[in-house]
Coordinates of C-alpha atoms and ligand atoms in Angstrom, one line a residue:
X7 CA -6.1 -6.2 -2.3
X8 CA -9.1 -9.1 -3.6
X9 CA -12.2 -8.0 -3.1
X10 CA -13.6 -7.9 0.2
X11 CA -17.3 -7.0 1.8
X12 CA -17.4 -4.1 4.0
X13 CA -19.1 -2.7 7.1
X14 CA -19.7 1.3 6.1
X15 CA -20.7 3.3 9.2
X16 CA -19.8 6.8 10.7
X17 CA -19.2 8.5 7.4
X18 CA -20.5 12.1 7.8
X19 CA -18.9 12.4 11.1
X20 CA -15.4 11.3 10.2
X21 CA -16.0 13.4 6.6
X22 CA -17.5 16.1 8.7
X23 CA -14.8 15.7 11.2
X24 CA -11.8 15.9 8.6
X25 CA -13.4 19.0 6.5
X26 CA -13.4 20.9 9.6
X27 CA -9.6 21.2 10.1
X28 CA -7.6 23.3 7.5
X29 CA -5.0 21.8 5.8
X30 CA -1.9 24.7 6.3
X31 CA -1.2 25.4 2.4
X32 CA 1.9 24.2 0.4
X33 CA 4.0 27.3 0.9
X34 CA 6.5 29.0 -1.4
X35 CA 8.3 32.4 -0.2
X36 CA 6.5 35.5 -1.8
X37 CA 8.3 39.0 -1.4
X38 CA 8.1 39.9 2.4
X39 CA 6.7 36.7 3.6
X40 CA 9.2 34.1 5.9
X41 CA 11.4 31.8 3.6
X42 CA 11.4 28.7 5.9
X43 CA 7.5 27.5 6.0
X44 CA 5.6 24.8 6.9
X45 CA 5.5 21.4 5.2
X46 CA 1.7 20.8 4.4
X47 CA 0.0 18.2 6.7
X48 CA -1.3 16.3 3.7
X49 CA 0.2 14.7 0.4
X50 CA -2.5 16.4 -1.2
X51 CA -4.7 13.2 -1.8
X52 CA -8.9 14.7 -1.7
X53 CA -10.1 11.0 -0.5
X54 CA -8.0 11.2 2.6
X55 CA -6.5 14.9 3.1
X56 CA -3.7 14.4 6.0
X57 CA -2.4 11.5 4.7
X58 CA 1.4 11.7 3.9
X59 CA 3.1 14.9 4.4
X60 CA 4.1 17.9 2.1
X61 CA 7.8 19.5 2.2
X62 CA 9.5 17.0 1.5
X63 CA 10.4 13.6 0.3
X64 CA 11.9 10.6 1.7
X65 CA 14.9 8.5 0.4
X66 CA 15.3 5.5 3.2
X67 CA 13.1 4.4 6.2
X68 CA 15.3 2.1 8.3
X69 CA 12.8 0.3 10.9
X70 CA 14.4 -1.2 14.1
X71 CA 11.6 -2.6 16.0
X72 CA 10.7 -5.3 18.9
X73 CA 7.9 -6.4 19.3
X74 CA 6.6 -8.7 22.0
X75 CA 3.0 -10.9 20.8
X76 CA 0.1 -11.0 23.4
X77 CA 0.1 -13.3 25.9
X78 CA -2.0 -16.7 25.4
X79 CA -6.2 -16.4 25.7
X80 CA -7.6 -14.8 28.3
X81 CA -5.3 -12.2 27.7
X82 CA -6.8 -9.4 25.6
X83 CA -5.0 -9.5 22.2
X84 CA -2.4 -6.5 22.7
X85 CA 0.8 -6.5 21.9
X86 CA 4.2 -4.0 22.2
X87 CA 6.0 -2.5 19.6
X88 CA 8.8 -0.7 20.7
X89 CA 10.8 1.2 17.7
X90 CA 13.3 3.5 16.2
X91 CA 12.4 5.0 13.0
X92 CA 15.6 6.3 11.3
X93 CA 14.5 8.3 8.2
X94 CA 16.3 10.1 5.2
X95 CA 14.3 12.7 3.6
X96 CA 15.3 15.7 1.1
X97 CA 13.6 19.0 1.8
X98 CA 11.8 20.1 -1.4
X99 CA 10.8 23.8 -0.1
X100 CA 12.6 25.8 3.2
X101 CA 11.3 24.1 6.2
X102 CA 10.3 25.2 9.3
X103 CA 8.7 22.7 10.3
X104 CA 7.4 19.1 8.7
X105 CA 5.1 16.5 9.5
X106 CA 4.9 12.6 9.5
X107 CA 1.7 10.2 10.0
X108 CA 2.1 8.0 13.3
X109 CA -1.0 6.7 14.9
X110 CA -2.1 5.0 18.3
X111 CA 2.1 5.0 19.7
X112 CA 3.7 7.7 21.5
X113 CA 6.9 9.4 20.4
X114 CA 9.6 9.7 23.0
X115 CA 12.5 11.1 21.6
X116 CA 13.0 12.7 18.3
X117 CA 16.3 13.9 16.8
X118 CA 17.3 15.5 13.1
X119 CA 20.6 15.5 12.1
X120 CA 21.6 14.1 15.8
X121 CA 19.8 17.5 17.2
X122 CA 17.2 16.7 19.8
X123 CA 14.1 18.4 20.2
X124 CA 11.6 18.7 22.9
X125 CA 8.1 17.7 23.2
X126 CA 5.7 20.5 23.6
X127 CA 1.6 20.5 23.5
X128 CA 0.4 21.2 19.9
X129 CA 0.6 25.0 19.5
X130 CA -2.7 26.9 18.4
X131 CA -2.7 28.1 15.1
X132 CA -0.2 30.8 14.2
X133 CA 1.4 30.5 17.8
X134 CA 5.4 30.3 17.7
X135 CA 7.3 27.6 19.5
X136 CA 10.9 28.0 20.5
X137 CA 13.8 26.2 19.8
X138 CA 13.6 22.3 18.6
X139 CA 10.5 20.7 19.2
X140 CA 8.1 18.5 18.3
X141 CA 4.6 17.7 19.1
X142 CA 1.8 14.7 18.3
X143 CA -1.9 15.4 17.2
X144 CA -3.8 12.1 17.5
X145 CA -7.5 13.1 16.8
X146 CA -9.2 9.6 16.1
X147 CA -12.7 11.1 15.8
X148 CA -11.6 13.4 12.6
X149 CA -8.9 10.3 11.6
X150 CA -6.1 13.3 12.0
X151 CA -2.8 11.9 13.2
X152 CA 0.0 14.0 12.3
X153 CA 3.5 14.1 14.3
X154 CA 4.9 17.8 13.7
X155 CA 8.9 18.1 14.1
X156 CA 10.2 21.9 14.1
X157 CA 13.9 21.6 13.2
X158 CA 16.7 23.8 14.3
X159 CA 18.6 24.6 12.7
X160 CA 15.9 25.2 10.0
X161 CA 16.4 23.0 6.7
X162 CA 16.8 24.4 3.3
X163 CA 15.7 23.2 0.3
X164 CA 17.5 20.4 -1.3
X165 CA 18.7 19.3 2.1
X166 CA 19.2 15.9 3.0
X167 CA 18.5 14.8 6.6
X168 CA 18.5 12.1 8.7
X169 CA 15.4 12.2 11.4
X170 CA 15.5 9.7 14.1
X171 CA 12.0 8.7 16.0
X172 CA 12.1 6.7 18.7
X173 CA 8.4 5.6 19.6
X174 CA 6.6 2.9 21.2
X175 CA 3.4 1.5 22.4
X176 CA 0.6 -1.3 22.9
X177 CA -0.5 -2.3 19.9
X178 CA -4.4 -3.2 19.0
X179 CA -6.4 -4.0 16.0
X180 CA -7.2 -0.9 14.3
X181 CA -9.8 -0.3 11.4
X182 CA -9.8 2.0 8.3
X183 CA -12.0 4.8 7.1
X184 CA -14.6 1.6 6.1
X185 CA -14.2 -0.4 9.8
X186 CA -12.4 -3.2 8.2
X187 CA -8.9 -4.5 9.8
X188 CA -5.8 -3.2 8.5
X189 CA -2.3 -2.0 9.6
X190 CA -0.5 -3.1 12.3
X191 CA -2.7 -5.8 13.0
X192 CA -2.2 -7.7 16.3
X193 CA -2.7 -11.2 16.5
X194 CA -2.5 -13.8 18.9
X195 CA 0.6 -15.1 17.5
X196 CA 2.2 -12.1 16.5
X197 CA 0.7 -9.8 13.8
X198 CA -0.5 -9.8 10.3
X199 CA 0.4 -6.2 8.9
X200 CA -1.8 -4.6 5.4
X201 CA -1.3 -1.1 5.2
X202 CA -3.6 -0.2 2.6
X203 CA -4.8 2.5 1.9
X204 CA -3.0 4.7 4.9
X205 CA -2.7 2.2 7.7
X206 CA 1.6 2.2 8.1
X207 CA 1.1 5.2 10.2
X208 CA -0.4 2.7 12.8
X209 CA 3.3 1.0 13.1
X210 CA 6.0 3.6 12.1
X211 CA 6.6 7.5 11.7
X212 CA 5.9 7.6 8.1
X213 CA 5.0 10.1 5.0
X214 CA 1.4 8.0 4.4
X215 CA 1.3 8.0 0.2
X216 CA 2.6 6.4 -2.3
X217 CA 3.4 10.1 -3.9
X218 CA 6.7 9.7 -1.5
X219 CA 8.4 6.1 -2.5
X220 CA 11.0 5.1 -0.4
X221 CA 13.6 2.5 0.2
X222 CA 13.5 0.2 3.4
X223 CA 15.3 -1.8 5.7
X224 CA 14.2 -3.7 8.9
X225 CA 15.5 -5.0 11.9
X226 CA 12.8 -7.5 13.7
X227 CA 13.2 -8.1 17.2
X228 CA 10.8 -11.2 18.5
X229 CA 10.5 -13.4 21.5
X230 CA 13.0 -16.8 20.0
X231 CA 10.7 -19.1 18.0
X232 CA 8.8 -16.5 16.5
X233 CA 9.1 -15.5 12.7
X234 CA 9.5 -11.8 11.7
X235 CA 9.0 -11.3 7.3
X236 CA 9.2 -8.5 5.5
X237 CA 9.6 -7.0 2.0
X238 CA 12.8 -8.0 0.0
X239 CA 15.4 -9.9 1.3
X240 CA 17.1 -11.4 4.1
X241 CA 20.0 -8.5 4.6
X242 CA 21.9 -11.4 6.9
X243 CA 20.5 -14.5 8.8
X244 CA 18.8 -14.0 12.0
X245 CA 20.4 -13.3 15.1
X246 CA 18.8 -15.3 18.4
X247 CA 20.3 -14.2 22.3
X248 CA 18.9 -14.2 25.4
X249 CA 15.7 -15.2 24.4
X250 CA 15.3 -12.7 21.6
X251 CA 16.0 -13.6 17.6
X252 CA 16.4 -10.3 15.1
X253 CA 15.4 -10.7 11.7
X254 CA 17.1 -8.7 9.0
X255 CA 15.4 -7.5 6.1
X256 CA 16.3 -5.3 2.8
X257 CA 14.1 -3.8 0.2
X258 CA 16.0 -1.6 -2.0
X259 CA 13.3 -1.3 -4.6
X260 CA 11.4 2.0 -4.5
X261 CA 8.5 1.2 -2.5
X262 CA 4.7 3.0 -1.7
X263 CA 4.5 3.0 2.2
X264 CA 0.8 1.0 2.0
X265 CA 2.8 -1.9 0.6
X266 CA 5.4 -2.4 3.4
X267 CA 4.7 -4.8 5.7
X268 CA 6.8 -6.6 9.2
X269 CA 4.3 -9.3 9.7
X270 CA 5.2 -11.7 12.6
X271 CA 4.1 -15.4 13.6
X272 CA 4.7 -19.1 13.7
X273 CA 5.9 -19.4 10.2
X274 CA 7.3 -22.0 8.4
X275 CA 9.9 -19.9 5.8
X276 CA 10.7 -22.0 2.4
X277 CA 13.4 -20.5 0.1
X278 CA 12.9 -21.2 -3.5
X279 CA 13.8 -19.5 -6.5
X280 CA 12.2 -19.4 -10.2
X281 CA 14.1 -20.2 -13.7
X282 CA 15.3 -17.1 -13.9
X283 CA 17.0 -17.1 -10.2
X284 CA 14.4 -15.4 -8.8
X285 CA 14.0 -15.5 -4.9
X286 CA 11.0 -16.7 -3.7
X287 CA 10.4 -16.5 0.0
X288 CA 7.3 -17.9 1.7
X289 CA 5.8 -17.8 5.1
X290 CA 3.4 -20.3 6.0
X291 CA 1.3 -20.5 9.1
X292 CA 1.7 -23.6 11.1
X293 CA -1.7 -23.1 12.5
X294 CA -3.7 -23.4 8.6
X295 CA -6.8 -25.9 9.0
X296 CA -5.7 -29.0 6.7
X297 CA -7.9 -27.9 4.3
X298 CA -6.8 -24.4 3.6
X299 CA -3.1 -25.4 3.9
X300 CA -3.7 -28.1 1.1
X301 CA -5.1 -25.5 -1.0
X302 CA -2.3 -23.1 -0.3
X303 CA 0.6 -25.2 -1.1
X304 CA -1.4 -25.7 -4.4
X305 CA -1.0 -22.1 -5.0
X306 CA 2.2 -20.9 -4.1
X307 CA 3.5 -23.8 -6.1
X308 CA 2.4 -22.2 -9.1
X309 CA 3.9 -18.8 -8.1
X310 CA 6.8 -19.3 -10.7
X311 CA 4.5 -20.1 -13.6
X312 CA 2.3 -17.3 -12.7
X313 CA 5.6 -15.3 -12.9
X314 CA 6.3 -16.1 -16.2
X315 CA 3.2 -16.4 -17.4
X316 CA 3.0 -12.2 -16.6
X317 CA 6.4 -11.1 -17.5
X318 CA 5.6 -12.8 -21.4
X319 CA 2.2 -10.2 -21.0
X320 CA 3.5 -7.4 -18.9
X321 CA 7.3 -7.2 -19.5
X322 CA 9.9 -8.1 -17.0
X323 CA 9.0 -8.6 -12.8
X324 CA 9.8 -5.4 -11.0
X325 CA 11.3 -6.3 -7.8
X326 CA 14.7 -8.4 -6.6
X327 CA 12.1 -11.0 -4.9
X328 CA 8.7 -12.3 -4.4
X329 CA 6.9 -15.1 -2.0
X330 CA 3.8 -15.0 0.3
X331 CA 2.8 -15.1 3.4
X332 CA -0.3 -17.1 4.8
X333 CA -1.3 -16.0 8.4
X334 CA -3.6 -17.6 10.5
X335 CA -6.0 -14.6 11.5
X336 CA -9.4 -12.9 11.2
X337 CA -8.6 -10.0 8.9
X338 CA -10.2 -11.7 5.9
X339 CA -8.5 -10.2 2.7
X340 CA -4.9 -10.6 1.3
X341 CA -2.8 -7.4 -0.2
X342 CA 0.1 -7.3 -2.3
X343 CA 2.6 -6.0 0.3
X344 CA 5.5 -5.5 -2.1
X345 CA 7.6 -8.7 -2.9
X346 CA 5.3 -10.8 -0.8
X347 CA 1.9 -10.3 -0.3
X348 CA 0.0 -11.3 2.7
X349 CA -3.1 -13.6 2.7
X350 CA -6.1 -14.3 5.2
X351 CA -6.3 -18.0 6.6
X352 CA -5.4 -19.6 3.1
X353 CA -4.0 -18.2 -0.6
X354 CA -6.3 -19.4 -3.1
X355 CA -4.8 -19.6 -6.8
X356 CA -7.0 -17.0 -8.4
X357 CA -6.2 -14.2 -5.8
X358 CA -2.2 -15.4 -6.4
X359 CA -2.4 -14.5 -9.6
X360 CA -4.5 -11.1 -8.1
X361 CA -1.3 -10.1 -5.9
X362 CA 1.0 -10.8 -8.2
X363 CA 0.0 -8.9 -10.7
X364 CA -0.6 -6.3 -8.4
X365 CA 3.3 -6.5 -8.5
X366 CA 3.5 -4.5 -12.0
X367 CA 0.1 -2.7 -11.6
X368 CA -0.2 -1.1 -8.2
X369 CA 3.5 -1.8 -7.2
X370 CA 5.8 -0.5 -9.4
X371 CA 3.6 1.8 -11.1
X372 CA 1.1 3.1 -8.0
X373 CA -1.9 5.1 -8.0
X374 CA -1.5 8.5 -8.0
X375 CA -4.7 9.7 -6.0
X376 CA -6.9 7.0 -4.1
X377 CA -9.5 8.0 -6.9
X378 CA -7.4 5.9 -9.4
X379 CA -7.5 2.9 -7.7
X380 CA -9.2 1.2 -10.6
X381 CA -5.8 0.9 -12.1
X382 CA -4.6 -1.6 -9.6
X383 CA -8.0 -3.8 -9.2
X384 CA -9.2 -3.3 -12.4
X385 CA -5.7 -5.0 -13.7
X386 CA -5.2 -7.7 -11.0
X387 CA -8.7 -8.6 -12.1
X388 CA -8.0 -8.7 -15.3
X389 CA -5.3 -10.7 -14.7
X390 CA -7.0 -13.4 -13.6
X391 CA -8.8 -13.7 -16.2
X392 CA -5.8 -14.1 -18.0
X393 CA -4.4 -16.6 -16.0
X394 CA -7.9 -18.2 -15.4
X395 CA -8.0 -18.6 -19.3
X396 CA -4.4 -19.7 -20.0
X397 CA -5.0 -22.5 -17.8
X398 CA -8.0 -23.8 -19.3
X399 CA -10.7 -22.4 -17.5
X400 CA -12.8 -19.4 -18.7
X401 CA -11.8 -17.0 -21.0
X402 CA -11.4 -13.7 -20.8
X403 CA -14.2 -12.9 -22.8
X404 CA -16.7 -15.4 -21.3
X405 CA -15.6 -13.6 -17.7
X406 CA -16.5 -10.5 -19.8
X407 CA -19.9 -11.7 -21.1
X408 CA -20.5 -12.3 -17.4
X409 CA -20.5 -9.4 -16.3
X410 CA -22.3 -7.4 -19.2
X411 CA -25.4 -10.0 -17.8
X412 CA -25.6 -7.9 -15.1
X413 CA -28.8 -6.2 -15.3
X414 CA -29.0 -2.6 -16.3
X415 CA -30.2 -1.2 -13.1
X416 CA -28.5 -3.3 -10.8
X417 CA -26.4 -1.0 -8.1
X418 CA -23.4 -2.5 -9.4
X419 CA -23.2 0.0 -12.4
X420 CA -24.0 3.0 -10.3
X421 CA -20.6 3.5 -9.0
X422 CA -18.3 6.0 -11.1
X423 CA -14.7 3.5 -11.4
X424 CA -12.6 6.5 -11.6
X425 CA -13.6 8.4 -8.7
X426 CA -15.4 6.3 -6.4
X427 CA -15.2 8.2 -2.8
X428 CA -13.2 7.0 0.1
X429 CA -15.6 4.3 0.5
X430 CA -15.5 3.3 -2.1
X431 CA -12.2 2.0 -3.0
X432 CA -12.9 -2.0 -2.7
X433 CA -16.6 -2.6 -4.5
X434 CA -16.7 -5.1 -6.4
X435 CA -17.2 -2.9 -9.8
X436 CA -13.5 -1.3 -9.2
X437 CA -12.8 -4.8 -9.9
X438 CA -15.1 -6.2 -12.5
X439 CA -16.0 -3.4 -14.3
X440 CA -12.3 -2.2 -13.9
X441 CA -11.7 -5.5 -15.8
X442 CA -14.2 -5.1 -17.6
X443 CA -13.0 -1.9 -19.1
X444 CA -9.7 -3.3 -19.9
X445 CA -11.2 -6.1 -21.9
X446 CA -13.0 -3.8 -23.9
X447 CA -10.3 -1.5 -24.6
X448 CA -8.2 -4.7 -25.7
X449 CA -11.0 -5.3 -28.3
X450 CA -11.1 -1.9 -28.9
X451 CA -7.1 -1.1 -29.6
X452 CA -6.8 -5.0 -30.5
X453 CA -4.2 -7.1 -29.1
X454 CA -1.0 -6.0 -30.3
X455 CA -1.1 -1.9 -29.1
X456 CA -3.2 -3.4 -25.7
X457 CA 0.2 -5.3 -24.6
X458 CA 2.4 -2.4 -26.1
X459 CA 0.5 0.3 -24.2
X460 CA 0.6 -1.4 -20.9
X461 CA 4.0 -2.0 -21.2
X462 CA 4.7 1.7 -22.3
X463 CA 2.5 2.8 -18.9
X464 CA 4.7 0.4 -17.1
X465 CA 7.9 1.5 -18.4
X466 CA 6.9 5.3 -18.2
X467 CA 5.7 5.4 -14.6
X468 CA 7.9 3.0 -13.4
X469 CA 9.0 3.4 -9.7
X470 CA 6.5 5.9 -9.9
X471 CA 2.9 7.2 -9.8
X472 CA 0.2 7.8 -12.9
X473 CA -3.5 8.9 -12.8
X474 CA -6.3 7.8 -14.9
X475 CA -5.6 10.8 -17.2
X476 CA -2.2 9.5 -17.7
X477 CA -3.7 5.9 -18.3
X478 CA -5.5 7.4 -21.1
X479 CA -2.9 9.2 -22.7
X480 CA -0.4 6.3 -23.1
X481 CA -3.5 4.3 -25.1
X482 CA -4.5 7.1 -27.1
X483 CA -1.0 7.4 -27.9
X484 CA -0.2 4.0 -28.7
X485 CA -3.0 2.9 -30.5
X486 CA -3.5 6.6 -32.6
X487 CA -7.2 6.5 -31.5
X488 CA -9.3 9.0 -29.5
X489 CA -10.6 7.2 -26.6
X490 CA -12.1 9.8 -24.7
X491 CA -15.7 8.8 -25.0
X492 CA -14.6 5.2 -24.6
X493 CA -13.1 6.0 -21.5
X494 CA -15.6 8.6 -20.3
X495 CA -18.4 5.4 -21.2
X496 CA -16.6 2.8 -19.0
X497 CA -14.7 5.1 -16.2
X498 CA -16.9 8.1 -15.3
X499 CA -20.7 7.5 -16.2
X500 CA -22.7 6.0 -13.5
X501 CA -24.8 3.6 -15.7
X502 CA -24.3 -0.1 -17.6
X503 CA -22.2 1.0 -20.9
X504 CA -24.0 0.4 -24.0
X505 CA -21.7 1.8 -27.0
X506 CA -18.1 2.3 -26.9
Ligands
ZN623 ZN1 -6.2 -6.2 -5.5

């Protein structure tokens, strides 16, 4: 994501609200106590407790959805998604039961291994339920939405199955923990979708964290004339009858579920492809002002060049594609949705570098806790001081100096980068002094073991998640150095670093 201003209100009730409900614990089978348990209701991740799902982890998500926009102003800006959710998931413990994250759409059929099950209201605690069932918990005061599906017969450990969700609703505009859009975003022309940090619950029956990669594929169903793009590639061309085109799309890379996006609208697609026959796919809004489209085609031109410019720093680009899409909206920030991030009203070349970079740091190698989420800004950042310096603006270490001129007690170095709290994900020191950390370790390690450590990170956690901890083992280990009061200066100490 680039950096973005933020409206913080409601905290201690939505903490207060969250803390109040018991997670059910990650259960293994003690002597005398049942075999087939509960999946946990959360990943495990302390910022935001019920997101993703324990018990389990998920191979494929194949998303058939239609999806009708709103109709034109007056009309309130709702639209209808109407799905099927067909996922494969592995049972890592004895299940009697497992949860996935769907918020603000009702579920109307559910089926695992072609078994139905019946809706029931949520049982109290400890209360059996017969049979097959499922029930939805959608608490949006305590931000608890958790879709529990009892399978029968029960599922053993190592089992693969295939859970089909059929679901459906209106779709709105909703916010995150902070009151800023993200998600399934409706908008007038169709919908601008940014799931970060845990906003794909709001448009499929998912596990919510990028502990639990998965594969994707889409089917896009949207009134003729309207564009539907998602990650990866095309799987076929689009299908138009009656009124109704389907677009097909396939992302086999291993993917986090905050970077999947279905975004739909009056786009103009361009098929491109860099030296090294890389696809590039862009979606443009028709609707740009003159101004921001001019300074958008500027940008994505250079998409190939940033490409390169990376892969020489970073090693080889992660994914089978890449491209952008630029909708015409109010949600005011761009993310690096895998393979093709999604921008605000216009893709300025600075935050292009930003997203793409995200590509290797974010994407392929993802966060393992919200906490860390210095890893991805503070690199994407960096990045652009990279790219800002390689095409002959500032250097890195003039965007350095910059920041060291912030004064000492300025708010900015209050915040503690590796553990920031919930709110505290997109401030602008997760950025700077995320980059700013980098550039000091780089003059700390010196050029050569910098690029050879993040390359060894990159390669190691590949298709994977690391934590900060892991961060600093790679560059300890790379450079032979002890960095642990470098890092503990830079990452966890709430004041302007001095010494390193
Ligand atoms: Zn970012």
């Amino acid at each position: 994501m680039n950096s973005r201003v933020r409206v913080v209100r409601g905290l201690m009730a939505v903490l207060v609200g969250a803390g109040a409900l018991a997670l059910p614990a990650a259960a293994t089978a003690a002597p005398g106590e049942p075999r087939f348990t509960a999946g946990a209701a959360g990943a495990g991740d302390a910022y935001f407790p019920f997101t993703g799902n324990g018990g389990y982890n998920v191979e494929h998500y194949d998303l058939d959805i239609t999806y009708t926009p709103p109709q034109s102003a007056p009309a309130p800006i709702v639209g209808q998604l109407d799905g099927v959710a067909t996922i494969s998931l592995v049972a890592a413990q004895d299940l009697d039961r497992f949860n996935l994250d769907l918020r603000g759409l009702e579920v109307q059929a559910v089926t695992v291994d072609g078994k139905a099950a019946s809706e029931v209201t949520p049982p109290a605690p400890g209360e059996e339920v017969e049979g097959a069932a499922y029930w939805h918990v959608q608490d949006d005061v305590a931000r608890v939405w958790e879709l529990t599906i009892q399978p029968r017969p029960k599922i053993k450990k190592g089992q693969q199955v295939q859970v089909v969700v059929r679901y459906g609703g209106e779709t709105t505009r909703p916010v995150d923990i902070e009151g800023a859009l993200y998600g399934w975003v409706t908008t007038r022309d169709g919908a601008m979708v940014v799931g970060e940090p845990e906003g794909s619950m709001t448009w499929y029956p998912v596990s919510d964290h990028q502990t639990d990669k998965a594969t994707y594929d889409f089917q896009i169903t949207v009134p003729e004339g309207k564009v539907a793009v998602a990650n990866g590639l095309p799987a076929q061309d689009p299908i138009t009858a009656n009124g109704w085109t389907t677009w097909y799309w396939d992302a086999p890379d291993q993917q986090a579920s905050y970077l999947t996006t279905a975004s739909i609208g009056d786009y103009d697609l361009r098929f491109s492809e860099t030296d090294d026959g890389l696809p590039i796919i862009d979606a443009v809004d028709d609707n740009l002002t003159p101004a921001n489209a001019a300074v958008t085609e500027a940008s994505l031109a250079l998409q190939a060049d940033m490409i390169a410019f990376l892969e020489e720093a970073f090693g080889p680009y992660p994914f089978n594609s890449y491209g952008s899409i630029v909708d015409d909206d109010t949600v005011g920030y761009a993310l690096e949705t895998q393979t093709r991030p999604v921008y605000s009203r216009v893709a300025r070349e600075s935050t292009v570098a930003h997203e793409l970079a995200h590509q290797w740091f974010g994407n392929a190698v993802s966060p393992e806790r919200w906490q860390d989420i210095w890893l991805n800004e503070g690199w994407a950042s960096y990045a652009q001081w990279l790219w800002t310096e390689s095409s002959g603006g500032d250097s890195a270490q003039a965007n350095f100096d910059a920041v060291m001129e912030i004064p000492a007690d300025d708010p900015f170095w209050a915040v503690v980068v590796a553990d920031p709290g919930p709110l505290g994900l997109f401030l602008d020191p997760i950025y700077d002094r995320g980059a700013a950390t980098l550039h000091a370790l780089r003059v700390k390690v010196g050029d050569e073991d910098f690029f050879a450590a993040a390359q060894e990170w990159l390669t190691r956690y590949n298709d994977a998640t690391g934590t900060t901890e892991d961060f600093e083992a790679v560059y300890e280990e790379v450079s032979g150095q002890d960095l642990d009061a470098f890092f503990d200066v830079w990452l966890r100490t709430p004041s302007k670093p001095t010494a390193w």
